Short mmCIF file of C-alpha atoms and ligand atoms in Angstrom, two decimals:
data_model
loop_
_atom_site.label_atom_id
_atom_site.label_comp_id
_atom_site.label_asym_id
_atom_site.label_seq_id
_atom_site.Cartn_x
_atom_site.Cartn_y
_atom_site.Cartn_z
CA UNK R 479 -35.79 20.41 -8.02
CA UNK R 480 -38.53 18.05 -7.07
CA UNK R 481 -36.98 16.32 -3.81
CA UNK R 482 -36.91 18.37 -0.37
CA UNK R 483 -33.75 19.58 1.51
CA UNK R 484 -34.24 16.73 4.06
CA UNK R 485 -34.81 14.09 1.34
CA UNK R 486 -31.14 15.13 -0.76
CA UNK R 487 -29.23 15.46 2.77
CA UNK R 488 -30.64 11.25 3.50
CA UNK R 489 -30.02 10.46 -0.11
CA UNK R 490 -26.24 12.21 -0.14
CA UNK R 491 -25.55 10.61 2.94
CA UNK R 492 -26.30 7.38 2.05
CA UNK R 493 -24.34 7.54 -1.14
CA UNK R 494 -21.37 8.32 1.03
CA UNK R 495 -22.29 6.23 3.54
CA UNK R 496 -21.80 3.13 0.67
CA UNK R 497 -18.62 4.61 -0.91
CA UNK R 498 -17.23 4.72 2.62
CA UNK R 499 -18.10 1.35 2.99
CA UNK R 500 -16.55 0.20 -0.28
CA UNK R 501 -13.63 1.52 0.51
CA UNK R 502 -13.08 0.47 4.16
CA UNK R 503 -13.31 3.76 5.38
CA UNK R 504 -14.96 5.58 8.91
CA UNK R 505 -17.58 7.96 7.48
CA UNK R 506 -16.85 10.28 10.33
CA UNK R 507 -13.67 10.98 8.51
CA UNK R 508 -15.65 12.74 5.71
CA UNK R 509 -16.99 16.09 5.81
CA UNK R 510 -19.71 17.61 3.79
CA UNK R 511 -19.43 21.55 2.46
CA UNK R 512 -22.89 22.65 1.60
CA UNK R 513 -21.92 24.51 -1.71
CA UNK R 514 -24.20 27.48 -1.56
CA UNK R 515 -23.45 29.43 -4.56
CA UNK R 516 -26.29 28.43 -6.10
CA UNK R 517 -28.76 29.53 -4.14
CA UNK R 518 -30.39 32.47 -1.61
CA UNK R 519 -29.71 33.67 2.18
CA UNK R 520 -33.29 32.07 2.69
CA UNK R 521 -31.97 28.69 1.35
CA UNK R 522 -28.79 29.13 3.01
CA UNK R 523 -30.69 29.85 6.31
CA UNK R 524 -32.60 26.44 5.20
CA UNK R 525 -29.40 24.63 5.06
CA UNK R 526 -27.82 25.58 8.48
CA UNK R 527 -31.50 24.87 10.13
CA UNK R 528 -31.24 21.16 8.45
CA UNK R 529 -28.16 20.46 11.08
CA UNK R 530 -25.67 20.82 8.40
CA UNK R 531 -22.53 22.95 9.96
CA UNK R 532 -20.16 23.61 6.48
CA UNK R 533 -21.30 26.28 4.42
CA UNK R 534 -18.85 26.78 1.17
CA UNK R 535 -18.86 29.59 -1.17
CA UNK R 536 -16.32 30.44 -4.08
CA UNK R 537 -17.08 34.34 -4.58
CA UNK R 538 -17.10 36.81 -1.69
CA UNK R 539 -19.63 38.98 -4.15
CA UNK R 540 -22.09 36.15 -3.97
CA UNK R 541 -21.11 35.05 -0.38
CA UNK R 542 -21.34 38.54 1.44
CA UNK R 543 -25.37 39.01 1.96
CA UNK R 544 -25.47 35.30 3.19
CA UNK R 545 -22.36 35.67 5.59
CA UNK R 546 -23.50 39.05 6.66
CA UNK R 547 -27.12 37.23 8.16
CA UNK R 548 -25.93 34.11 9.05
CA UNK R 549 -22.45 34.34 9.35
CA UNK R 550 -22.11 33.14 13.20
CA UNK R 551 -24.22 30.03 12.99
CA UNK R 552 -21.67 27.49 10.86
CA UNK R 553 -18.27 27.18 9.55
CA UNK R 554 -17.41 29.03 6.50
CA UNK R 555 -15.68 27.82 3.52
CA UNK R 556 -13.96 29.83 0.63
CA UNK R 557 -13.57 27.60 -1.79
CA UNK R 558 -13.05 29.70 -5.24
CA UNK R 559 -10.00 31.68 -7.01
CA UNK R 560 -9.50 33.72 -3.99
CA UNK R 561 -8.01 37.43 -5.68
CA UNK R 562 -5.45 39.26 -3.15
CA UNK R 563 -7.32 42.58 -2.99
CA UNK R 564 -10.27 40.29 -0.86
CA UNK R 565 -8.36 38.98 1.46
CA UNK R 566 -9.31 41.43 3.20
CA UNK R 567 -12.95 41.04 3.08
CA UNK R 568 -13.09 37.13 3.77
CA UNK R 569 -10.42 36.81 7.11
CA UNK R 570 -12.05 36.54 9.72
CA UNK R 571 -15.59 35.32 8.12
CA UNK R 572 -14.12 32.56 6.44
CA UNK R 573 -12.22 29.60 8.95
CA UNK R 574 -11.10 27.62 5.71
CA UNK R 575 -9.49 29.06 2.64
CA UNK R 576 -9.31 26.39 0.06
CA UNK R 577 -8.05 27.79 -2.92
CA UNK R 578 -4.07 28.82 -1.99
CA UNK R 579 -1.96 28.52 -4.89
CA UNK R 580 0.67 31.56 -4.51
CA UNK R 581 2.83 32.91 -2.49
CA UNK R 582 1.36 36.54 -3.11
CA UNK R 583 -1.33 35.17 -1.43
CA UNK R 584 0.04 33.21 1.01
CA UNK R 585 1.91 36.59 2.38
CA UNK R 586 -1.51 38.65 2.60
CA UNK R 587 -3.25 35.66 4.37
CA UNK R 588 -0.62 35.53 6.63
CA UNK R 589 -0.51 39.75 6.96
CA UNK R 590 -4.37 40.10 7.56
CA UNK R 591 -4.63 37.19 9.84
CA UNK R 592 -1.85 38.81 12.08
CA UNK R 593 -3.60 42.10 12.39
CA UNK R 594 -6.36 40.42 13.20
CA UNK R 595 -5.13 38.35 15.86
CA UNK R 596 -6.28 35.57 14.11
CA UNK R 597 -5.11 31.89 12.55
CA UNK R 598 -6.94 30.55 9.03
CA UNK R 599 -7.02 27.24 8.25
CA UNK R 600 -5.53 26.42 4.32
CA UNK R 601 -5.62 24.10 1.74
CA UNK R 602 -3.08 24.14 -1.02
CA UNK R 603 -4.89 24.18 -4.42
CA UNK R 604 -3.21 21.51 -6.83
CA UNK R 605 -3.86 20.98 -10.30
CA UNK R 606 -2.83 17.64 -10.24
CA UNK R 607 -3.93 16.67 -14.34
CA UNK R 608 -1.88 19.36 -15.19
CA UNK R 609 -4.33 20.50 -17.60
CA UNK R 610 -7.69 22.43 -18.46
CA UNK R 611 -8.16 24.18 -14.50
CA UNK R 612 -6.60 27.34 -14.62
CA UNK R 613 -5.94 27.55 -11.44
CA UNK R 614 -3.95 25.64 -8.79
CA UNK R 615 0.09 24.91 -8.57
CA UNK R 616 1.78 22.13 -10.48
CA UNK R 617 2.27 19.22 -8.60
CA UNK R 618 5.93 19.51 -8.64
CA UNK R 619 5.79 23.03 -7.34
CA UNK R 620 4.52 22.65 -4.12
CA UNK R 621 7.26 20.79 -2.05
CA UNK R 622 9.38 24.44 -3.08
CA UNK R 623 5.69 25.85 -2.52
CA UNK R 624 5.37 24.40 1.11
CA UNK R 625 8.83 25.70 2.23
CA UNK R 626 8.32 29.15 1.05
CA UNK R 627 5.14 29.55 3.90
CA UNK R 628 6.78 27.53 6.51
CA UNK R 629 7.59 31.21 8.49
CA UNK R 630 4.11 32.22 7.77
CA UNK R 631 2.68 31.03 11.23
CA UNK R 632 -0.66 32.47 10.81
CA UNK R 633 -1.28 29.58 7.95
CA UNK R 634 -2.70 26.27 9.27
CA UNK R 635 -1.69 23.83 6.43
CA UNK R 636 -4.18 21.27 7.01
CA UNK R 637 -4.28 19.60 3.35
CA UNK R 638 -4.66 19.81 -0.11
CA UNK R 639 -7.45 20.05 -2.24
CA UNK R 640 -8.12 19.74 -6.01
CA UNK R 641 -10.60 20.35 -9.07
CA UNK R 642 -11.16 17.70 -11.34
CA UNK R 643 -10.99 18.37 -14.90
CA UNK R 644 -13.33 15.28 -15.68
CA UNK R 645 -17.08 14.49 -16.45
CA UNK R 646 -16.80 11.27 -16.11
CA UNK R 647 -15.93 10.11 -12.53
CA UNK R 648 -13.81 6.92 -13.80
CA UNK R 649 -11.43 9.34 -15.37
CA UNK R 650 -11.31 11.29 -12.07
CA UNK R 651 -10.11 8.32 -10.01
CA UNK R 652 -6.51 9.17 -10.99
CA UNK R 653 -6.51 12.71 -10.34
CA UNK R 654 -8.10 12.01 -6.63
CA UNK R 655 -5.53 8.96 -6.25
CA UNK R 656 -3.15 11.56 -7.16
CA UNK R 657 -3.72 14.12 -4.52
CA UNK R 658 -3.80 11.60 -1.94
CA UNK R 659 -0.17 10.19 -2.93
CA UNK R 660 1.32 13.83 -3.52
CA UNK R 661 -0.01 14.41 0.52
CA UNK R 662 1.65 11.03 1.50
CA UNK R 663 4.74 12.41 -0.27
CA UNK R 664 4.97 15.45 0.59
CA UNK R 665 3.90 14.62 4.64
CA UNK R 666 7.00 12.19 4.06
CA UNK R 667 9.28 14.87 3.38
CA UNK R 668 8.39 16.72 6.75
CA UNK R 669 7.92 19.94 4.89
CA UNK R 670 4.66 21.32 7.26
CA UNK R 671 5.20 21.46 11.16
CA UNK R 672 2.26 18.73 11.23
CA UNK R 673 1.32 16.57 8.81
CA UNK R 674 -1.05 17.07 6.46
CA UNK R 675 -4.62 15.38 7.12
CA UNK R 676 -7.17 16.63 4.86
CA UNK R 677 -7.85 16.57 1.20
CA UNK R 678 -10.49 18.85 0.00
CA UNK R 679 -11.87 16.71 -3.29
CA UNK R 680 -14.99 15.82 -5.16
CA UNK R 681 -17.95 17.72 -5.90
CA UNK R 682 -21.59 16.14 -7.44
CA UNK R 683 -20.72 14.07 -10.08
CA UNK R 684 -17.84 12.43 -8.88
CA UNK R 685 -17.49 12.54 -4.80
CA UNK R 686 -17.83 8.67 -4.42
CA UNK R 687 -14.92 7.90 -6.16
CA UNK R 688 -12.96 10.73 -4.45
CA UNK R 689 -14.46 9.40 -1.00
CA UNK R 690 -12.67 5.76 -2.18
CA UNK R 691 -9.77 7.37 -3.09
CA UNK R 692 -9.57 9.32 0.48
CA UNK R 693 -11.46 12.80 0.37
CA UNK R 694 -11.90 14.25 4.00
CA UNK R 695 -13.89 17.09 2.50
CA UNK R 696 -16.57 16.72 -0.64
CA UNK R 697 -17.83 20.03 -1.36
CA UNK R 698 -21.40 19.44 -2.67
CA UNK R 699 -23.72 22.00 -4.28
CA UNK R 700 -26.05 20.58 -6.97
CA UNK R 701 -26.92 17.25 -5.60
CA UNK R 702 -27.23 18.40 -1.78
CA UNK R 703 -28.33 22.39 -1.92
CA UNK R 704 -29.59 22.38 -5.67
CA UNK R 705 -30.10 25.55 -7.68
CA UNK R 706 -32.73 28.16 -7.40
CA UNK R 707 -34.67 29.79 -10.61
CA UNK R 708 -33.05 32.94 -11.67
CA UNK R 709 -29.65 33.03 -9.10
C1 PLP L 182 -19.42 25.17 -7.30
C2 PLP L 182 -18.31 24.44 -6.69
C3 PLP L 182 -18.51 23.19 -6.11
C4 PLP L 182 -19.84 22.46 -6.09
O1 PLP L 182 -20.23 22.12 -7.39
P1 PLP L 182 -21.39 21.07 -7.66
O2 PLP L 182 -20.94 20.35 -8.88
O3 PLP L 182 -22.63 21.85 -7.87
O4 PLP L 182 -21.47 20.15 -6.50
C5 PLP L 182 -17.42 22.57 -5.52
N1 PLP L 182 -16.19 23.14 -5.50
C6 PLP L 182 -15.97 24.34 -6.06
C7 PLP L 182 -14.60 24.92 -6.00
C8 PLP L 182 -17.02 25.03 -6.67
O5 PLP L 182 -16.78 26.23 -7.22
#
């Protein structure tokens, strides 16, 4: 990649700067997740030193050497398929889990946070097109979803947050406009003890539009970290 950290970070926050300003909305009210994935601890390290806080990773196999030197300086986001057998490995490292879409899951969240002593702050993972993403719950599903992990206290339900199936942002619009309605809905219905602020939505190619249609959280690796050669 041919631009600097420094010059992406200007350039991304610009571009959200505009779409917040298209939309009428308070740019404070959106939070970038450096999407790491991509690239080494030394570019991670690189990332935190640039003054950006939210670090987001979707495998705890690719995540653990990064976490393991820098895990005190940030926030830390798990943002993949999260399997139940690494729960244990990612409580406690990881303050946001973005990916709950069962209640298997929810249960083990809720049993590792406890003997930890600890809270972890959730999104529930829709797959609002209903098609192509393997992974999140139905739309319908998660009012019945919601009231099977209202006793699991150690669960901070503070949104919901989707993948969109689309290339072509345009097409995404719905999908984002969807999430946002579904969390009106479902905050309607009174089925989390608070309501539900955040929605986790919009990644390189399309976080403008999900920033118009209300994203609290883009998670950005491509345009804002980039890639390195050979990881
Ligand atoms: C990789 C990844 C991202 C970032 O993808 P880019 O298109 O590179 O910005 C965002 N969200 C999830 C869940 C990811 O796995």
């Amino acid at each position: 990649m041919s631009s600097t950290l420094q010059e992406r970070i200007a350039e991304v926050s610009r571009r959200i700067e505009h779409a917040c300003l298209r939309s009428g909305r308070d740019s404070r009210d959106v939070h970038t997740i450096a999407v790491t994935k991509y690239v080494s601890v030394e570019a991670t390290s690189a990332v935190l030193a640039s003054g950006l806080v939210n670090i987001g990773e979707n495998r705890w196999q690719v995540a653990e050497s990064k976490w393991k030197a820098l895990g005190s300086r940030g926030t830390w986001h798990f943002i993949g398929h999260l399997q139940t057998n690494k729960v244990k490995d990612v409580i406690g490292k990881f303050q946001y889990i973005h990916s709950l879409d069962r209640l298997s899951l929810a249960k083990e969240l809720q049993r590792k946070a406890e003997a930890s002593g600890l809270y972890v702050n959730v999104f529930v993972q829709v797959n609002v097109s209903g098609e192509e993403s393997k992974y999140g719950l139905h739309p319908d599903k998660v009012p019945d979803f919601l009231r099977e992990i209202t006793g699991l206290d150690r669960l901070k339900i503070v949104g919901l947050m989707t993948m969109a199936p689309h290339e072509d942002p345009e097409l995404t619009r719905p999908v984002f406009r969807g999430l946002r309605e579904l969390r009106d809905k479902l905050n309607g219905m009174g089925l989390t003890p608070e309501p539900m602020t955040e929605l986790s939505m919009g990644m390189s190619n399309d976080f403008e539009v999900a920033i118009e249609e209300g994203a609290t959280w883009v998670r950005l690796g491509t345009v804002l970290v980039g890639h390195e050669e050979g990881s």
